[in-house]
mmCIF file of C-alpha atoms in Angstrom:
data_model
loop_
_atom_site.group_PDB
_atom_site.id
_atom_site.type_symbol
_atom_site.label_atom_id
_atom_site.label_comp_id
_atom_site.label_asym_id
_atom_site.label_seq_id
_atom_site.Cartn_x
_atom_site.Cartn_y
_atom_site.Cartn_z
ATOM 1 C CA MET A 300 51.316 169.624 -186.640
ATOM 2 C CA VAL A 301 50.543 169.412 -182.932
ATOM 3 C CA ASN A 302 52.202 166.663 -180.890
ATOM 4 C CA LEU A 303 49.642 164.529 -179.040
ATOM 5 C CA GLU A 304 52.061 164.268 -176.108
ATOM 6 C CA TRP A 305 51.559 167.998 -175.575
ATOM 7 C CA TYR A 306 47.869 167.364 -174.978
ATOM 8 C CA ARG A 307 48.612 164.498 -172.573
ATOM 9 C CA THR A 308 50.969 166.756 -170.651
ATOM 10 C CA PHE A 309 48.377 169.546 -170.640
ATOM 11 C CA LYS A 310 45.796 167.164 -169.228
ATOM 12 C CA ALA A 311 48.186 165.939 -166.512
ATOM 13 C CA ILE A 312 48.999 169.503 -165.436
ATOM 14 C CA TYR A 313 45.286 170.331 -165.375
ATOM 15 C CA LYS A 314 44.547 167.270 -163.219
ATOM 16 C CA THR A 315 47.475 167.534 -160.790
ATOM 17 C CA GLY A 316 47.753 171.320 -160.577
ATOM 18 C CA THR A 317 51.565 171.322 -160.682
ATOM 19 C CA LEU A 318 54.357 170.695 -163.170
ATOM 20 C CA THR A 319 55.980 168.283 -160.734
ATOM 21 C CA GLY A 320 52.765 166.333 -160.300
ATOM 22 C CA ALA A 321 52.378 166.062 -164.057
ATOM 23 C CA ALA A 322 55.979 164.886 -164.407
ATOM 24 C CA ASP A 323 55.406 162.168 -161.809
ATOM 25 C CA ALA A 324 52.173 161.059 -163.470
ATOM 26 C CA LEU A 325 53.757 160.842 -166.912
ATOM 27 C CA PHE A 326 57.152 159.493 -165.792
ATOM 28 C CA ILE A 327 59.005 162.320 -167.512
ATOM 29 C CA SER A 328 61.176 165.139 -166.190
ATOM 30 C CA GLN A 329 59.766 168.437 -164.999
ATOM 31 C CA PRO A 330 61.739 170.341 -167.667
ATOM 32 C CA GLY A 331 60.098 168.056 -170.228
ATOM 33 C CA VAL A 332 56.663 168.983 -168.895
ATOM 34 C CA SER A 333 57.543 172.688 -169.134
ATOM 35 C CA LEU A 334 58.734 172.215 -172.720
ATOM 36 C CA HIS A 335 55.511 170.426 -173.747
ATOM 37 C CA LEU A 336 53.359 173.138 -172.164
ATOM 38 C CA SER A 337 55.261 176.037 -173.727
ATOM 39 C CA SER A 338 55.139 174.292 -177.119
ATOM 40 C CA LEU A 339 51.375 173.789 -176.862
ATOM 41 C CA GLU A 340 50.801 177.390 -175.752
ATOM 42 C CA ALA A 341 52.868 178.609 -178.699
ATOM 43 C CA TYR A 342 50.856 176.369 -181.034
ATOM 44 C CA VAL A 343 47.384 177.451 -179.843
ATOM 45 C CA GLY A 344 48.473 181.071 -179.422
ATOM 46 C CA TYR A 345 47.401 181.807 -175.844
ATOM 47 C CA LYS A 346 48.202 181.029 -172.204
ATOM 48 C CA LEU A 347 46.639 177.904 -170.803
ATOM 49 C CA PHE A 348 47.657 178.366 -167.164
ATOM 50 C CA ASP A 349 48.428 181.174 -164.759
ATOM 51 C CA ARG A 350 51.439 180.334 -162.612
ATOM 52 C CA THR A 351 50.830 181.320 -158.976
ATOM 53 C CA GLY A 352 53.580 180.053 -156.727
ATOM 54 C CA ARG A 353 53.846 176.351 -157.391
ATOM 55 C CA LYS A 354 50.221 175.978 -158.494
ATOM 56 C CA MET A 355 49.093 175.993 -162.121
ATOM 57 C CA ILE A 356 45.665 177.639 -162.406
ATOM 58 C CA PRO A 357 43.921 177.058 -165.765
ATOM 59 C CA THR A 358 42.908 180.170 -167.667
ATOM 60 C CA GLU A 359 39.446 180.432 -169.189
ATOM 61 C CA ARG A 360 40.889 179.372 -172.539
ATOM 62 C CA GLY A 361 42.668 176.535 -170.765
ATOM 63 C CA LYS A 362 39.367 175.317 -169.341
ATOM 64 C CA VAL A 363 37.756 175.426 -172.772
ATOM 65 C CA LEU A 364 40.626 173.443 -174.283
ATOM 66 C CA PHE A 365 40.507 170.863 -171.494
ATOM 67 C CA ASN A 366 36.789 170.312 -172.010
ATOM 68 C CA ALA A 367 37.458 169.818 -175.697
ATOM 69 C CA VAL A 368 40.328 167.324 -175.430
ATOM 70 C CA ALA A 369 39.716 165.453 -172.149
ATOM 71 C CA GLU A 370 37.263 162.857 -173.478
ATOM 72 C CA PRO A 371 39.107 162.129 -176.765
ATOM 73 C CA LEU A 372 42.383 161.749 -174.843
ATOM 74 C CA THR A 373 40.774 159.330 -172.403
ATOM 75 C CA LYS A 374 39.544 157.201 -175.314
ATOM 76 C CA LEU A 375 43.002 157.200 -176.901
ATOM 77 C CA GLU A 376 44.586 156.177 -173.579
ATOM 78 C CA ASP A 377 42.092 153.322 -173.264
ATOM 79 C CA VAL A 378 43.007 152.144 -176.763
ATOM 80 C CA GLU A 379 46.686 152.327 -175.849
ATOM 81 C CA LYS A 380 46.148 150.224 -172.723
ATOM 82 C CA ASN A 381 44.231 147.566 -174.666
ATOM 83 C CA PHE A 382 46.931 147.210 -177.312
ATOM 84 C CA GLN A 383 49.922 147.512 -175.016
ATOM 85 C CA LYS A 384 51.637 144.284 -174.003
ATOM 86 C CA SER A 385 50.820 143.447 -170.424
ATOM 87 C CA THR A 386 54.490 142.987 -169.601
ATOM 88 C CA GLU A 387 55.476 146.495 -170.722
ATOM 89 C CA LYS A 388 56.234 149.019 -168.016
ATOM 90 C CA HIS A 389 56.940 152.712 -168.060
ATOM 91 C CA THR A 390 60.638 153.454 -167.839
ATOM 92 C CA PRO A 391 61.134 156.162 -165.219
ATOM 93 C CA THR A 392 63.272 159.204 -165.946
ATOM 94 C CA ILE A 393 65.235 160.938 -163.204
ATOM 95 C CA SER A 394 67.178 164.187 -163.307
ATOM 96 C CA VAL A 395 70.521 164.428 -161.505
ATOM 97 C CA GLY A 396 72.618 167.540 -160.896
ATOM 98 C CA MET A 397 76.360 167.725 -160.242
ATOM 99 C CA CYS A 398 79.435 169.528 -161.480
ATOM 100 C CA PHE A 399 80.767 168.550 -164.897
ATOM 101 C CA GLU A 400 84.040 167.138 -163.545
ATOM 102 C CA THR A 401 82.274 164.906 -161.037
ATOM 103 C CA PHE A 402 80.092 163.463 -163.793
ATOM 104 C CA GLN A 403 83.066 162.721 -166.046
ATOM 105 C CA THR A 404 85.052 161.083 -163.260
ATOM 106 C CA THR A 405 82.273 158.987 -161.730
ATOM 107 C CA LEU A 406 78.912 158.427 -163.420
ATOM 108 C CA GLU A 407 79.728 158.870 -167.106
ATOM 109 C CA GLN A 408 81.172 155.366 -167.474
ATOM 110 C CA TYR A 409 77.928 153.772 -166.192
ATOM 111 C CA VAL A 410 75.298 155.762 -168.116
ATOM 112 C CA SER A 411 74.862 153.218 -170.920
ATOM 113 C CA SER A 412 74.131 150.433 -168.426
ATOM 114 C CA LEU A 413 71.461 152.229 -166.357
ATOM 115 C CA PRO A 414 68.049 150.474 -166.335
ATOM 116 C CA PHE A 415 66.196 153.811 -166.382
ATOM 117 C CA ASN A 416 66.282 157.103 -168.267
ATOM 118 C CA LEU A 417 68.632 159.807 -167.045
ATOM 119 C CA ILE A 418 68.941 163.570 -167.497
ATOM 120 C CA ILE A 419 72.189 165.112 -166.239
ATOM 121 C CA SER A 420 72.260 168.801 -165.319
ATOM 122 C CA PHE A 421 75.331 170.947 -164.622
ATOM 123 C CA GLY A 422 75.212 174.211 -162.696
ATOM 124 C CA GLU A 423 76.147 176.162 -159.604
ATOM 125 C CA TYR A 424 75.366 174.500 -156.268
ATOM 126 C CA PRO A 425 72.830 177.112 -155.009
ATOM 127 C CA GLU A 426 70.948 176.796 -158.307
ATOM 128 C CA MET A 427 70.913 172.994 -158.109
ATOM 129 C CA LEU A 428 69.639 173.081 -154.519
ATOM 130 C CA ASP A 429 66.807 175.363 -155.603
ATOM 131 C CA GLN A 430 65.938 173.094 -158.559
ATOM 132 C CA LEU A 431 65.958 170.063 -156.271
ATOM 133 C CA ASP A 432 63.558 171.772 -153.877
ATOM 134 C CA LYS A 433 61.236 172.716 -156.772
ATOM 135 C CA GLY A 434 61.185 169.177 -158.187
ATOM 136 C CA ILE A 435 63.185 169.933 -161.331
ATOM 137 C CA LEU A 436 66.037 167.706 -160.117
ATOM 138 C CA ASP A 437 65.639 164.425 -158.231
ATOM 139 C CA LEU A 438 69.190 164.038 -156.885
ATOM 140 C CA ILE A 439 72.226 166.290 -156.594
ATOM 141 C CA ILE A 440 75.859 165.721 -155.645
ATOM 142 C CA THR A 441 77.083 168.715 -153.669
ATOM 143 C CA PRO A 442 79.684 169.865 -151.117
ATOM 144 C CA LYS A 443 77.154 172.350 -149.721
ATOM 145 C CA LYS A 444 74.030 171.640 -147.706
ATOM 146 C CA GLY A 445 70.840 173.588 -148.241
ATOM 147 C CA SER A 446 68.361 174.682 -145.582
ATOM 148 C CA SER A 447 65.070 173.529 -147.111
ATOM 149 C CA PRO A 448 63.041 171.227 -144.830
ATOM 150 C CA ASN A 449 61.995 169.242 -147.925
ATOM 151 C CA ILE A 450 65.559 168.130 -148.691
ATOM 152 C CA GLU A 451 67.665 165.553 -146.891
ATOM 153 C CA HIS A 452 71.447 165.374 -147.188
ATOM 154 C CA GLU A 453 73.539 162.242 -146.789
ATOM 155 C CA ALA A 454 77.326 162.495 -146.473
ATOM 156 C CA PHE A 455 79.022 159.787 -148.534
ATOM 157 C CA SER A 456 82.580 160.895 -149.228
ATOM 158 C CA SER A 457 85.037 163.756 -148.915
ATOM 159 C CA GLU A 458 87.440 165.526 -151.214
ATOM 160 C CA GLN A 459 90.752 167.083 -150.271
ATOM 161 C CA ILE A 460 91.764 170.238 -152.112
ATOM 162 C CA ILE A 461 95.442 169.964 -153.061
ATOM 163 C CA LEU A 462 98.137 171.779 -155.024
ATOM 164 C CA VAL A 463 99.307 169.750 -158.008
ATOM 165 C CA GLY A 464 101.750 170.381 -160.814
ATOM 166 C CA GLY A 465 103.203 168.957 -163.998
ATOM 167 C CA LYS A 466 105.964 166.361 -163.735
ATOM 168 C CA ASP A 467 108.604 168.937 -164.768
ATOM 169 C CA VAL A 468 107.848 171.310 -161.877
ATOM 170 C CA ASP A 469 110.894 171.484 -159.554
ATOM 171 C CA LYS A 470 109.273 170.040 -156.450
ATOM 172 C CA ALA A 471 112.665 169.718 -154.694
ATOM 173 C CA ALA A 472 113.172 173.472 -154.979
ATOM 174 C CA PHE A 473 109.705 174.096 -153.563
ATOM 175 C CA ASN A 474 110.332 171.715 -150.654
ATOM 176 C CA LYS A 475 113.519 173.637 -149.867
ATOM 177 C CA VAL A 476 111.556 176.889 -149.674
ATOM 178 C CA LEU A 477 108.815 175.142 -147.717
ATOM 179 C CA LYS A 478 111.303 174.161 -145.004
ATOM 180 C CA THR A 479 111.963 177.835 -144.257
ATOM 181 C CA LYS A 480 108.352 178.106 -143.026
ATOM 182 C CA ASP A 481 108.444 181.656 -144.350
ATOM 183 C CA ALA A 482 104.973 182.295 -145.776
ATOM 184 C CA GLU A 483 106.145 185.207 -147.933
ATOM 185 C CA GLN A 484 108.929 183.157 -149.538
ATOM 186 C CA ILE A 485 106.607 180.222 -150.136
ATOM 187 C CA GLU A 486 103.959 182.465 -151.667
ATOM 188 C CA GLU A 487 106.513 184.234 -153.878
ATOM 189 C CA TRP A 488 107.905 180.948 -155.183
ATOM 190 C CA LEU A 489 104.436 179.738 -156.083
ATOM 191 C CA LYS A 490 103.473 183.014 -157.776
ATOM 192 C CA ASN A 491 106.510 182.766 -160.047
ATOM 193 C CA GLU A 492 105.206 179.512 -161.547
ATOM 194 C CA LYS A 493 102.667 179.223 -164.361
ATOM 195 C CA TRP A 494 99.111 178.707 -163.102
ATOM 196 C CA TYR A 495 95.935 177.136 -164.479
ATOM 197 C CA GLY A 496 92.385 178.177 -163.618
ATOM 198 C CA THR A 497 88.864 177.595 -164.925
ATOM 199 C CA THR A 498 86.372 179.972 -166.469
ATOM 200 C CA GLY A 499 83.598 179.370 -163.963
ATOM 201 C CA ASP A 500 84.995 178.394 -160.574
ATOM 202 C CA MET A 501 88.048 179.757 -158.749
ATOM 203 C CA GLU A 502 86.688 178.820 -155.328
ATOM 204 C CA HIS A 503 89.187 176.007 -154.719
ATOM 205 C CA LEU A 504 92.143 178.314 -155.354
ATOM 206 C CA PHE A 505 90.650 181.057 -153.184
ATOM 207 C CA GLN A 506 89.977 178.671 -150.286
ATOM 208 C CA PHE A 507 93.427 177.066 -150.465
ATOM 209 C CA TRP A 508 95.259 180.377 -150.671
ATOM 210 C CA THR A 509 93.269 181.998 -147.870
ATOM 211 C CA LEU A 510 93.831 179.028 -145.560
ATOM 212 C CA ASN A 511 97.594 179.013 -146.119
ATOM 213 C CA PHE A 512 98.423 182.688 -146.609
ATOM 214 C CA GLY A 513 95.580 184.543 -144.916
ATOM 215 C CA HIS A 514 94.266 186.262 -148.038
ATOM 216 C CA LYS A 515 92.980 185.558 -151.533
ATOM 217 C CA PRO A 516 95.591 185.182 -154.292
ATOM 218 C CA ASN A 517 96.738 188.530 -155.689
ATOM 219 C CA PHE A 518 97.466 187.132 -159.142
ATOM 220 C CA ARG A 519 95.491 185.753 -162.055
ATOM 221 C CA PRO A 520 96.147 182.300 -163.537
ATOM 222 C CA ASN A 521 98.135 182.355 -166.753
ATOM 223 C CA TYR A 522 95.851 179.892 -168.501
ATOM 224 C CA ILE A 523 92.064 179.787 -168.178
ATOM 225 C CA VAL A 524 90.535 176.531 -169.449
ATOM 226 C CA PRO A 525 86.931 175.219 -169.521
ATOM 227 C CA ASN A 526 86.964 172.885 -166.513
ATOM 228 C CA LEU A 527 89.068 171.075 -163.916
ATOM 229 C CA ASN A 528 89.528 167.967 -166.041
ATOM 230 C CA SER A 529 91.003 170.200 -168.739
ATOM 231 C CA ILE A 530 93.496 171.465 -166.161
ATOM 232 C CA ILE A 531 94.619 167.923 -165.342
ATOM 233 C CA ARG A 532 95.131 167.128 -169.023
ATOM 234 C CA CYS A 533 97.133 170.342 -169.491
ATOM 235 C CA LEU A 534 99.336 169.581 -166.489
ATOM 236 C CA LYS A 535 100.319 166.307 -168.128
ATOM 237 C CA GLY A 536 102.284 168.471 -170.536
ATOM 238 C CA GLY A 537 104.852 168.783 -167.750
ATOM 239 C CA THR A 538 104.602 172.326 -166.375
ATOM 240 C CA GLY A 539 102.248 174.519 -164.379
ATOM 241 C CA LEU A 540 100.385 174.451 -161.069
ATOM 242 C CA ALA A 541 96.722 174.252 -160.067
ATOM 243 C CA VAL A 542 94.551 173.702 -157.001
ATOM 244 C CA VAL A 543 92.064 170.858 -157.557
ATOM 245 C CA PRO A 544 90.102 168.166 -155.659
ATOM 246 C CA ASP A 545 92.252 165.083 -155.115
ATOM 247 C CA PHE A 546 89.791 162.556 -156.574
ATOM 248 C CA LEU A 547 90.103 164.159 -160.009
ATOM 249 C CA CYS A 548 93.824 163.429 -160.298
ATOM 250 C CA ARG A 549 94.469 160.486 -157.963
ATOM 251 C CA ASN A 550 95.260 158.070 -160.792
ATOM 252 C CA ASP A 551 97.436 160.628 -162.593
ATOM 253 C CA ILE A 552 99.490 161.207 -159.449
ATOM 254 C CA GLU A 553 99.947 157.462 -158.963
ATOM 255 C CA SER A 554 101.086 157.080 -162.587
ATOM 256 C CA GLY A 555 103.560 159.959 -162.268
ATOM 257 C CA GLU A 556 101.949 162.086 -164.982
ATOM 258 C CA VAL A 557 101.054 164.737 -162.390
ATOM 259 C CA GLN A 558 102.806 165.614 -159.115
ATOM 260 C CA LEU A 559 101.316 166.270 -155.704
ATOM 261 C CA ILE A 560 103.148 169.485 -154.814
ATOM 262 C CA TRP A 561 101.617 170.489 -151.460
ATOM 263 C CA GLU A 562 98.660 169.615 -149.263
ATOM 264 C CA GLY A 563 98.968 172.940 -147.447
ATOM 265 C CA LYS A 564 99.784 173.748 -143.830
ATOM 266 C CA LYS A 565 96.349 172.421 -142.946
ATOM 267 C CA LYS A 566 94.351 169.980 -145.031
ATOM 268 C CA LEU A 567 91.468 171.596 -146.843
ATOM 269 C CA GLU A 568 88.631 169.070 -147.078
ATOM 270 C CA ASN A 569 85.043 169.252 -148.304
ATOM 271 C CA THR A 570 82.365 166.739 -147.399
ATOM 272 C CA LEU A 571 80.355 165.486 -150.369
ATOM 273 C CA TYR A 572 76.623 164.962 -149.938
ATOM 274 C CA PHE A 573 73.785 163.297 -151.764
ATOM 275 C CA GLY A 574 70.836 165.676 -151.759
ATOM 276 C CA CYS A 575 67.311 164.505 -152.533
ATOM 277 C CA ARG A 576 63.759 165.340 -151.574
ATOM 278 C CA LYS A 577 62.334 163.492 -148.601
ATOM 279 C CA LYS A 578 59.365 162.402 -150.709
ATOM 280 C CA THR A 579 60.189 160.918 -154.105
ATOM 281 C CA ASN A 580 58.758 158.390 -156.530
ATOM 282 C CA TYR A 581 62.224 157.355 -157.664
ATOM 283 C CA GLN A 582 63.784 155.937 -154.520
ATOM 284 C CA ALA A 583 65.041 152.759 -156.214
ATOM 285 C CA GLU A 584 66.664 154.674 -159.078
ATOM 286 C CA ILE A 585 68.255 157.176 -156.693
ATOM 287 C CA GLU A 586 69.677 154.367 -154.561
ATOM 288 C CA HIS A 587 71.114 152.775 -157.707
ATOM 289 C CA ILE A 588 73.027 155.946 -158.560
ATOM 290 C CA LYS A 589 74.158 156.384 -154.952
ATOM 291 C CA GLY A 590 75.597 152.869 -155.064
ATOM 292 C CA LEU A 591 77.612 153.693 -158.189
ATOM 293 C CA PHE A 592 79.077 156.784 -156.531
ATOM 294 C CA ARG A 593 80.034 154.840 -153.411
ATOM 295 C CA GLN A 594 81.677 152.214 -155.585
ATOM 296 C CA VAL A 595 83.763 154.727 -157.558
ATOM 297 C CA MET A 596 84.754 156.933 -154.629
ATOM 298 C CA ALA A 597 85.459 154.190 -152.086
#
């Protein structure tokens, strides 16, 4: 059976000419609009729109369908308005992109208390910047700034990339080697330890190694785990080394479960930015989430 929401979404796309415009009109996410449209097209068995750039141009069959459903939908919407309590309001839905570890460490604890609907998306930073520009995402947390004139970036914090290890790592022995200031000896000592890495992102290790030794690491981590938070949990077992952002393990270092081994010859820091479109219907919701991040990362 067809879902009536598919028809409402179809009508909104027809009226606004874009998926983003339909999402704003219906107070749902752009991916939700795309899902409704694809479901309706699969149900009726033909394309309803031609996608040209960002515009949605109705096909001839799309025009026929619109003429058939527009008036009945308007009547149903009028009925809904008459029976809806006057105090009821649409609950907005916003889509936010960030890395998985950032979500777990910051926003996850507040999700159940948010006064609006939330869709969290994980992905690579270039992909998230592109989705933000296209209206698929409303806010992203990123260490990289994009170049689109439609997006504004606001610096709100920084992360230091550090070398950490389990509590059983012989930090005294490393400090002894470190005092020699011999880069080859230091590098050799580190390479002889067990290392952790992640399946998707080795950028922190590459940056740290290049800054301190002038080249990318010429070894592979011994253990590849799903994400950076997994690395921290593994390090609590006592052994191993990893290069991670400091905010992910600050509490574990303070508790002694993980050791800060080395900050490097020079501190490696990344600025963290809020990225959002300059024009948005969800300014209040975005500011709410920004406030939570500032609170956690202060």
